[in-house]
Short mmCIF file of C-alpha atoms (C1' of nucleotides) in Angstrom, two decimals:
data_model
loop_
_atom_site.label_atom_id
_atom_site.label_comp_id
_atom_site.label_asym_id
_atom_site.label_seq_id
_atom_site.Cartn_x
_atom_site.Cartn_y
_atom_site.Cartn_z
CA MET A 4 155.27 183.32 39.31
CA SER A 5 154.43 179.86 40.85
CA VAL A 6 152.52 179.55 43.70
CA ASP A 7 154.27 179.14 47.69
CA ARG A 8 152.30 176.16 48.72
CA THR A 9 153.29 176.28 52.13
CA GLN A 10 152.49 180.24 51.98
CA VAL A 11 148.99 179.32 50.17
CA LEU A 12 148.61 176.70 53.36
CA ARG A 13 149.50 179.29 56.12
CA THR A 14 147.24 181.71 55.09
CA ALA A 15 144.37 179.26 54.73
CA ALA A 16 144.83 178.18 57.99
CA ALA A 17 144.99 181.80 59.67
CA LEU A 18 141.63 182.33 57.95
CA LEU A 19 139.95 179.15 58.71
CA SER A 20 140.75 179.21 62.11
CA ARG A 21 138.78 182.50 62.25
CA LYS A 22 136.20 181.65 60.37
CA ALA A 23 135.79 178.05 59.80
CA THR A 24 132.90 178.10 57.28
CA ALA A 25 135.07 180.44 54.69
CA THR A 26 134.45 179.60 50.88
CA MET A 27 137.32 178.36 48.72
CA ASP A 28 137.01 181.64 47.02
CA GLU A 29 137.79 183.34 50.11
CA VAL A 30 140.55 181.25 50.95
CA ALA A 31 142.38 181.96 47.46
CA ARG A 32 141.47 185.91 47.83
CA ALA A 33 143.41 185.90 51.50
CA ALA A 34 146.39 184.02 49.98
CA GLY A 35 146.41 186.65 46.75
CA ILE A 36 145.47 183.85 44.13
CA GLY A 37 142.62 182.91 41.84
CA ARG A 38 140.27 180.18 43.13
CA ALA A 39 141.38 178.58 39.57
CA THR A 40 144.81 178.27 40.72
CA LEU A 41 143.88 177.16 44.32
CA HIS A 42 141.81 174.48 42.49
CA ARG A 43 144.93 173.37 40.62
CA HIS A 44 147.05 172.92 43.93
CA PHE A 45 144.23 171.43 45.87
CA ALA A 46 141.69 169.03 43.80
CA GLY A 47 138.87 170.42 46.62
CA ARG A 48 138.00 171.77 49.85
CA ASP A 49 138.84 168.33 51.48
CA ALA A 50 142.23 167.77 49.75
CA LEU A 51 142.82 171.31 51.13
CA VAL A 52 141.71 170.73 54.57
CA ARG A 53 143.86 167.02 54.36
CA ALA A 54 146.99 169.18 53.34
CA LEU A 55 146.02 171.48 56.22
CA GLU A 56 146.18 168.57 58.66
CA GLN A 57 149.62 166.87 57.23
CA MET A 58 151.28 170.29 57.67
CA CYS A 59 149.71 170.89 61.15
CA ILE A 60 150.89 167.22 62.24
CA GLU A 61 154.59 167.92 60.69
CA GLU A 62 154.69 171.13 62.65
CA ALA A 63 153.51 169.67 65.76
CA GLU A 64 155.86 166.81 65.31
CA ALA A 65 158.59 169.13 64.78
CA ALA A 66 157.70 170.92 67.98
CA LEU A 67 158.03 168.21 69.85
CA ASP A 68 161.46 167.40 68.53
CA THR A 69 162.80 170.69 69.16
CA ALA A 70 161.10 170.81 72.45
CA ARG A 71 163.41 167.57 73.44
CA ILE A 72 160.35 166.59 75.49
CA GLU A 73 162.31 163.51 76.69
CA GLU A 74 164.96 165.31 78.31
CA GLY A 75 165.11 166.93 81.51
CA PRO A 76 162.36 167.66 84.21
CA ALA A 77 158.83 167.25 82.73
CA ASP A 78 157.66 170.46 83.51
CA GLU A 79 160.29 172.40 81.86
CA ALA A 80 159.86 169.87 79.18
CA VAL A 81 156.00 171.31 78.90
CA ARG A 82 157.42 174.75 79.03
CA ARG A 83 159.53 173.97 75.77
CA LEU A 84 156.71 172.03 74.08
CA VAL A 85 154.50 175.23 74.50
CA ALA A 86 157.01 177.38 73.19
CA ALA A 87 157.89 175.81 70.24
CA SER A 88 154.27 175.05 69.43
CA GLU A 89 153.25 178.91 69.08
CA PRO A 90 153.63 178.56 65.03
CA ALA A 91 151.54 175.61 64.74
CA ALA A 92 148.55 176.82 67.12
CA PRO A 93 146.26 178.60 64.64
CA LEU A 94 146.26 175.46 63.03
CA LEU A 95 145.69 173.31 65.65
CA ALA A 96 142.97 175.72 66.75
CA PHE A 97 141.40 175.14 63.72
CA LEU A 98 141.89 171.21 63.23
CA VAL A 99 140.87 170.46 66.83
CA THR A 100 137.27 171.62 66.11
CA GLU A 101 137.36 170.67 62.62
CA ASN A 102 138.92 167.00 62.97
CA GLN A 103 135.04 166.05 63.96
CA LEU A 104 133.98 166.43 60.43
CA PHE A 105 136.19 163.05 59.59
CA GLU A 106 133.77 160.66 61.84
CA GLY A 107 134.22 157.30 60.96
CA GLU A 108 136.73 157.51 57.97
CA GLY A 109 140.23 156.92 58.64
CA GLN A 110 141.74 159.63 60.73
CA ASN A 111 145.33 160.42 60.06
CA GLU A 112 147.49 158.18 62.04
CA GLY A 113 149.73 161.38 62.76
CA TRP A 114 147.41 162.51 65.58
CA ALA A 115 147.38 159.14 67.29
CA ARG A 116 151.39 159.51 67.16
CA LEU A 117 151.44 163.33 68.69
CA ASP A 118 148.74 161.92 71.33
CA ALA A 119 151.10 159.19 72.23
CA ARG A 120 154.04 161.23 72.63
CA LEU A 121 151.76 163.72 74.55
CA VAL A 122 150.33 161.07 76.53
CA ALA A 123 154.10 159.91 77.77
CA LEU A 124 155.65 163.28 78.22
CA PHE A 125 152.47 163.67 81.20
CA ARG A 126 153.08 160.26 82.04
CA ARG A 127 156.68 160.33 82.50
CA GLY A 128 155.84 163.80 84.70
CA GLN A 129 154.03 161.63 87.10
CA GLU A 130 156.26 159.25 87.58
CA GLU A 131 158.73 161.57 88.45
CA GLY A 132 156.63 163.00 91.22
CA THR A 133 156.76 166.12 89.21
CA PHE A 134 153.05 166.05 87.64
CA ARG A 135 150.07 165.16 90.19
CA ILE A 136 148.40 161.50 89.37
CA ASP A 137 145.03 162.43 90.07
CA LEU A 138 144.82 164.15 86.31
CA SER A 139 144.93 161.36 83.81
CA PRO A 140 147.60 161.78 81.30
CA ALA A 141 144.85 161.87 78.54
CA TRP A 142 142.98 164.59 80.42
CA LEU A 143 146.38 166.74 80.41
CA CYS A 144 146.77 165.80 76.50
CA GLU A 145 143.27 167.40 75.91
CA ALA A 146 143.73 170.11 78.35
CA PHE A 147 147.05 171.00 76.54
CA TYR A 148 145.28 171.47 73.14
CA GLY A 149 142.34 173.20 74.32
CA LEU A 150 144.41 175.80 76.16
CA ILE A 151 146.76 176.25 72.80
CA GLY A 152 143.60 176.66 70.98
CA SER A 153 141.88 179.16 73.46
CA GLY A 154 145.61 180.99 73.64
CA ALA A 155 145.58 181.01 69.76
CA TRP A 156 142.37 182.73 69.74
CA ALA A 157 142.69 184.80 72.42
CA VAL A 158 146.06 186.20 70.81
CA ALA A 159 143.93 186.42 67.12
CA ASP A 160 141.28 188.36 69.04
CA GLY A 161 143.44 190.58 70.90
CA ARG A 162 142.38 189.76 74.20
CA VAL A 163 145.85 188.28 74.81
CA ALA A 164 148.91 189.90 73.91
CA ALA A 165 150.93 187.63 71.56
CA ASN A 166 154.07 188.10 73.69
CA ASP A 167 152.47 186.51 76.74
CA PHE A 168 151.16 183.32 74.63
CA SER A 169 153.58 180.98 75.74
CA TYR A 170 153.84 181.98 79.33
CA MET A 171 149.99 182.24 79.79
CA ILE A 172 149.56 178.86 78.39
CA ALA A 173 152.60 176.87 80.24
CA GLU A 174 151.85 178.61 83.74
CA LEU A 175 148.08 177.86 83.82
CA LEU A 176 148.49 174.32 82.43
CA LEU A 177 151.39 173.88 84.88
CA GLY A 178 150.97 175.62 88.03
CA GLY A 179 147.00 176.63 87.65
CA ALA A 180 145.73 179.70 88.78
CA ARG A 181 145.76 179.25 92.57
CA ARG A 182 148.54 181.26 94.45
CA SER A 183 151.10 178.90 95.54
CA VAL A 184 153.94 178.86 98.24
CA GLU A 185 155.92 176.90 95.55
CA LYS A 186 156.21 180.44 93.46
CA MET B 24 102.77 165.42 69.96
CA SER B 25 104.14 168.62 70.62
CA VAL B 26 107.95 168.88 70.18
CA ASP B 27 109.75 169.88 73.35
CA ARG B 28 111.74 172.67 72.01
CA THR B 29 113.97 172.54 74.80
CA GLN B 30 115.09 168.84 74.27
CA VAL B 31 115.82 169.70 70.48
CA LEU B 32 118.06 172.56 71.47
CA ARG B 33 119.83 170.48 74.00
CA THR B 34 120.16 167.74 71.01
CA ALA B 35 121.12 169.91 68.66
CA ALA B 36 123.85 171.49 70.49
CA ALA B 37 125.41 167.77 71.62
CA LEU B 38 125.49 167.26 67.64
CA LEU B 39 126.49 170.74 66.45
CA SER B 40 129.27 170.76 69.31
CA ARG B 41 130.76 167.47 67.44
CA LYS B 42 130.06 168.55 63.71
CA ALA B 43 129.77 172.35 63.25
CA THR B 44 128.52 171.67 59.61
CA ALA B 45 125.96 169.40 60.69
CA THR B 46 122.84 169.98 58.16
CA MET B 47 119.34 171.06 59.25
CA ASP B 48 118.25 167.86 58.39
CA GLU B 49 120.73 165.93 60.37
CA VAL B 50 119.76 168.11 63.41
CA ALA B 51 116.39 167.29 62.85
CA ARG B 52 117.19 163.40 62.58
CA ALA B 53 119.12 163.55 65.66
CA ALA B 54 116.50 165.58 67.45
CA GLY B 55 113.84 162.73 66.12
CA ILE B 56 111.76 165.01 64.28
CA GLY B 57 111.37 165.83 60.88
CA ARG B 58 113.17 168.79 58.65
CA ALA B 59 109.76 170.45 58.17
CA THR B 60 108.87 170.35 62.02
CA LEU B 61 112.36 171.54 62.92
CA HIS B 62 111.57 174.41 60.48
CA ARG B 63 108.75 175.21 62.19
CA HIS B 64 109.99 175.97 65.49
CA PHE B 65 113.11 177.81 64.30
CA ALA B 66 112.77 179.72 61.16
CA GLY B 67 116.30 178.60 59.84
CA ARG B 68 120.01 177.82 60.78
CA ASP B 69 120.46 181.35 62.00
CA ALA B 70 117.53 181.27 64.14
CA LEU B 71 118.20 177.76 65.51
CA VAL B 72 122.01 179.17 66.47
CA ARG B 73 120.42 182.15 67.97
CA ALA B 74 118.14 180.18 70.09
CA LEU B 75 120.79 177.92 71.05
CA GLU B 76 123.08 181.46 71.98
CA GLN B 77 120.23 182.45 74.15
CA MET B 78 119.52 178.97 75.95
CA CYS B 79 123.54 179.11 76.64
CA ILE B 80 123.58 182.29 78.09
CA GLU B 81 120.63 181.73 80.42
CA GLU B 82 122.08 178.72 81.47
CA ALA B 83 125.22 180.00 81.91
CA GLU B 84 123.83 182.89 83.90
CA ALA B 85 122.00 180.49 86.01
CA ALA B 86 125.07 178.74 86.85
CA LEU B 87 126.74 181.56 88.01
CA ASP B 88 123.84 182.31 90.16
CA THR B 89 123.50 178.92 91.68
CA ALA B 90 127.30 178.87 92.30
CA ARG B 91 126.89 181.96 93.88
CA ILE B 92 130.08 183.31 92.90
CA GLU B 93 130.39 186.15 94.87
CA GLU B 94 130.47 184.40 97.89
CA GLY B 95 133.21 182.75 100.32
CA PRO B 96 136.96 182.07 98.90
CA ALA B 97 137.37 182.71 94.85
CA ASP B 98 138.94 179.24 94.24
CA GLU B 99 135.64 177.42 96.15
CA ALA B 100 133.48 179.44 93.79
CA VAL B 101 135.67 178.70 90.73
CA ARG B 102 134.85 174.92 91.83
CA ARG B 103 130.91 175.46 92.25
CA LEU B 104 130.78 177.35 88.84
CA VAL B 105 132.58 174.67 87.09
CA ALA B 106 130.24 172.17 88.77
CA ALA B 107 127.21 174.30 87.90
CA SER B 108 128.39 175.06 84.61
CA GLU B 109 128.25 171.25 83.27
CA PRO B 110 124.94 170.83 82.29
CA ALA B 111 125.61 173.88 79.73
CA ALA B 112 129.14 172.67 78.81
CA PRO B 113 128.19 170.85 75.17
CA LEU B 114 126.68 173.91 74.44
CA LEU B 115 129.47 176.17 75.55
CA ALA B 116 131.74 174.29 73.58
CA PHE B 117 129.79 174.60 70.45
CA LEU B 118 129.34 178.19 70.42
CA VAL B 119 132.71 179.11 71.68
CA THR B 120 133.91 178.13 68.38
CA GLU B 121 130.92 179.34 66.30
CA ASN B 122 130.70 182.71 67.84
CA GLN B 123 133.30 183.77 65.37
CA LEU B 124 130.94 183.43 62.69
CA PHE B 125 129.43 186.65 63.48
CA GLU B 126 132.09 188.80 63.48
CA GLY B 127 131.53 192.31 63.31
CA GLU B 128 127.58 192.13 63.44
CA GLY B 129 125.55 192.26 66.29
CA GLN B 130 126.84 189.81 69.29
CA ASN B 131 124.52 188.97 71.85
CA GLU B 132 125.23 191.34 74.98
CA GLY B 133 124.84 188.61 77.40
CA TRP B 134 128.38 187.34 76.34
CA ALA B 135 129.43 190.64 77.52
CA ARG B 136 127.76 190.20 80.78
CA LEU B 137 129.08 186.70 81.24
CA ASP B 138 132.73 187.90 80.50
CA ALA B 139 132.14 190.72 83.06
CA ARG B 140 131.14 188.21 85.65
CA LEU B 141 133.63 186.00 85.17
CA VAL B 142 136.40 188.58 84.83
CA ALA B 143 135.20 189.75 88.21
CA LEU B 144 135.49 186.60 89.97
CA PHE B 145 139.19 186.32 89.01
CA ARG B 146 139.69 189.59 89.91
CA ARG B 147 138.39 189.10 93.19
CA GLY B 148 140.47 186.05 93.69
CA GLN B 149 143.39 188.05 92.69
CA GLU B 150 142.61 190.79 95.29
CA GLU B 151 142.06 188.45 97.68
CA GLY B 152 145.37 186.51 97.51
CA THR B 153 143.95 183.63 96.31
CA PHE B 154 144.82 183.35 92.49
CA ARG B 155 148.38 184.64 91.09
CA ILE B 156 148.56 188.00 89.56
CA ASP B 157 150.90 187.25 86.91
CA LEU B 158 148.04 185.47 84.93
CA SER B 159 145.22 188.10 83.57
CA PRO B 160 141.78 187.73 84.38
CA ALA B 161 140.86 187.90 80.94
CA TRP B 162 142.98 184.98 80.02
CA LEU B 163 141.90 182.97 83.05
CA CYS B 164 137.98 183.92 81.61
CA GLU B 165 139.37 182.39 78.24
CA ALA B 166 141.15 179.27 79.72
CA PHE B 167 137.76 178.50 81.62
CA TYR B 168 135.76 178.64 78.64
CA GLY B 169 138.78 176.60 76.65
CA LEU B 170 138.59 173.95 79.38
CA ILE B 171 134.82 173.70 79.44
CA GLY B 172 135.02 173.16 76.08
CA SER B 173 137.63 170.57 76.14
CA GLY B 174 135.82 168.79 78.96
CA ALA B 175 132.95 168.58 77.34
CA TRP B 176 134.52 167.14 74.25
CA ALA B 177 136.59 164.64 75.90
CA VAL B 178 133.76 163.25 77.37
CA ALA B 179 131.65 163.08 74.81
CA ASP B 180 134.25 161.39 72.84
CA GLY B 181 135.02 158.84 75.95
CA ARG B 182 138.36 159.98 76.62
CA VAL B 183 137.17 161.21 79.93
CA ALA B 184 134.82 159.87 82.54
CA ALA B 185 131.74 162.00 82.75
CA ASN B 186 132.03 161.69 86.30
CA ASP B 187 135.56 163.10 86.50
CA PHE B 188 134.34 165.93 84.40
CA SER B 189 134.23 168.47 87.12
CA TYR B 190 137.06 167.54 89.12
CA MET B 191 139.15 167.69 86.56
CA ILE B 192 138.76 171.07 85.04
CA ALA B 193 138.22 172.73 88.17
CA GLU B 194 141.43 171.05 89.77
CA LEU B 195 143.60 171.98 86.56
CA LEU B 196 142.37 175.43 86.25
CA LEU B 197 142.95 175.96 90.04
CA GLY B 198 146.04 174.01 90.82
CA GLY B 199 147.50 173.17 87.42
CA ALA B 200 149.31 169.72 86.56
CA ARG B 201 152.60 170.49 88.53
CA ARG B 202 152.66 168.76 91.90
CA SER B 203 152.17 171.12 94.75
CA VAL B 204 153.08 170.90 98.37
CA GLU B 205 149.48 172.79 99.01
CA LYS B 206 147.85 169.41 98.14
"C1'" DT C 22 83.63 159.32 68.15
"C1'" DT C 23 85.35 163.49 66.05
"C1'" DG C 24 87.70 167.53 65.10
"C1'" DA C 25 91.36 170.41 65.82
"C1'" DA C 26 96.39 170.86 66.04
"C1'" DA C 27 100.72 169.02 65.03
"C1'" DT C 28 103.75 166.44 62.76
"C1'" DG C 29 106.16 163.34 59.05
"C1'" DA C 30 106.98 162.92 54.08
"C1'" DG C 31 107.66 164.56 49.73
"C1'" DA C 32 108.21 168.10 46.16
"C1'" DC C 33 109.90 172.36 44.49
"C1'" DA C 34 112.48 176.35 43.34
"C1'" DC C 35 116.27 179.09 45.06
"C1'" DA C 36 120.55 180.71 46.58
"C1'" DG C 37 125.65 179.41 47.33
"C1'" DA C 38 129.53 176.65 46.92
"C1'" DT C 39 131.88 173.52 44.14
"C1'" DG C 40 134.22 171.47 40.23
"C1'" DT C 41 135.58 171.77 35.39
"C1'" DA C 42 136.77 174.28 31.27
"C1'" DT C 43 138.07 177.62 28.10
"C1'" DC C 44 140.77 181.79 27.18
"C1'" DA C 45 143.97 185.55 27.47
"C1'" DC C 46 147.48 187.33 29.83
"C1'" DC C 47 152.08 187.75 31.99
"C1'" DC C 48 156.93 186.53 32.19
"C1'" DA C 49 160.88 183.81 32.12
"C1'" DG C 50 163.89 181.35 29.50
"C1'" DT C 51 165.74 180.61 24.74
"C1'" DA D 26 160.76 188.17 19.37
"C1'" DC D 27 159.48 183.73 20.30
"C1'" DT D 28 157.57 180.06 23.10
"C1'" DG D 29 155.60 177.57 26.97
"C1'" DG D 30 154.29 177.22 31.57
"C1'" DG D 31 151.63 179.11 35.01
"C1'" DT D 32 148.50 182.41 36.29
"C1'" DG D 33 143.75 185.22 36.51
"C1'" DA D 34 139.21 185.71 35.34
"C1'" DT D 35 135.29 184.12 33.49
"C1'" DA D 36 131.67 180.90 32.29
"C1'" DC D 37 129.14 176.91 32.96
"C1'" DA D 38 127.11 172.54 34.83
"C1'" DT D 39 126.16 170.20 38.87
"C1'" DC D 40 125.29 169.56 43.70
"C1'" DT D 41 124.37 170.38 48.17
"C1'" DG D 42 121.47 172.74 51.55
"C1'" DT D 43 117.83 175.79 52.45
"C1'" DG D 44 113.17 177.66 52.97
"C1'" DT D 45 108.56 176.84 51.59
"C1'" DC D 46 105.02 174.38 50.22
"C1'" DT D 47 101.15 170.52 50.28
"C1'" DC D 48 99.06 166.58 52.11
"C1'" DA D 49 98.66 162.41 54.37
"C1'" DT D 50 98.70 160.77 59.13
"C1'" DT D 51 99.15 160.86 64.09
"C1'" DT D 52 97.91 162.65 68.74
"C1'" DC D 53 95.52 164.54 71.91
"C1'" DA D 54 91.65 166.77 73.69
"C1'" DA D 55 86.58 167.79 73.79
#
DNA sequence: TTGAAATGAGACACAGATGTATCACCCAGT
DNA sequence: ACTGGGTGATACATCTGTGTCTCATTTCAA
């Protein structure tokens, strides 16, 4: 039976997001295949991480597309985006912390594209008057990644119910913890 | 000249928060000492991480104390806490992602104390009517850690000015991105 | 100046992960 | 039944990081 590459990557992401130092053998076992087979599909650990990176970028861009972040009020767009990003959350949680490994050398230009689209979304919200202007788009972008990661981690650890993932992240990112008369 | 243990730990935290897989040799070089000397002070990588953990817990508890989180309105307490946590931020950023390595085995009970105090703060805010009740204290606690980590990482990478660290985190955590009539 | 303590550099063996090759097996298509 | 591609298991060499040791040098105090 031929190996399902996507399934292997997905399993690897789930494992590595919890244990970043997992061995190639552990990854293989988790995916239900042999280490040799894993090696036939991904030349090495580096290639595996690169493949995960590529998959993550594709899923994140797909989330940006399906959320149609250019349409409607910015806060609604963010809400849609968080919901659409949920499937890619474990992947993001892993790569956001792992990316620093590739210091210096060529970062995948996909991250720059993602950042640009996210920053543009927050900037649009500011220009529309929906978002406050004293928090820079770059920081809101970072906070978005961070909260997605925290949410994925909290859900994986059972500290937050999976059903609440989208709501908790979007509400905190948009409205914050303070009680507001707008609510 | 005798090695400044605290300084070594601080340098190690800064390096490891950016590159979690850094070698003992890299840690030593970053601290400006030899690998052998590093080994004389910390029996091994594990002991180093444990020491970082201990130092982080102590600094975080000190931050909780100096911020006097039991006093005054909860939102003001959070603001003080974020400001007081800034020195420990790189440390926290590293350990929050590293902690998952210690799955199963004895977690340092200090984390439970920290979590309990943080959760109590958010719960108090909810009971006072300062914080919204639809976001669980556990999630707010997670988000606090996540945003501290994101902030530390963004500052280390130059994407956010160090001066803005405290303000950006506290404002986002408390007020969110959405423009509010309360501001 | 002298001497003890600490450090840096290097050597060494060891453990673990990695990358590669080989072989037997299973299963699908012929 | 046959055959070939893909797989799992295993073995092996290699590499990297680790932990320990030694020794020359430096530093600080007496």
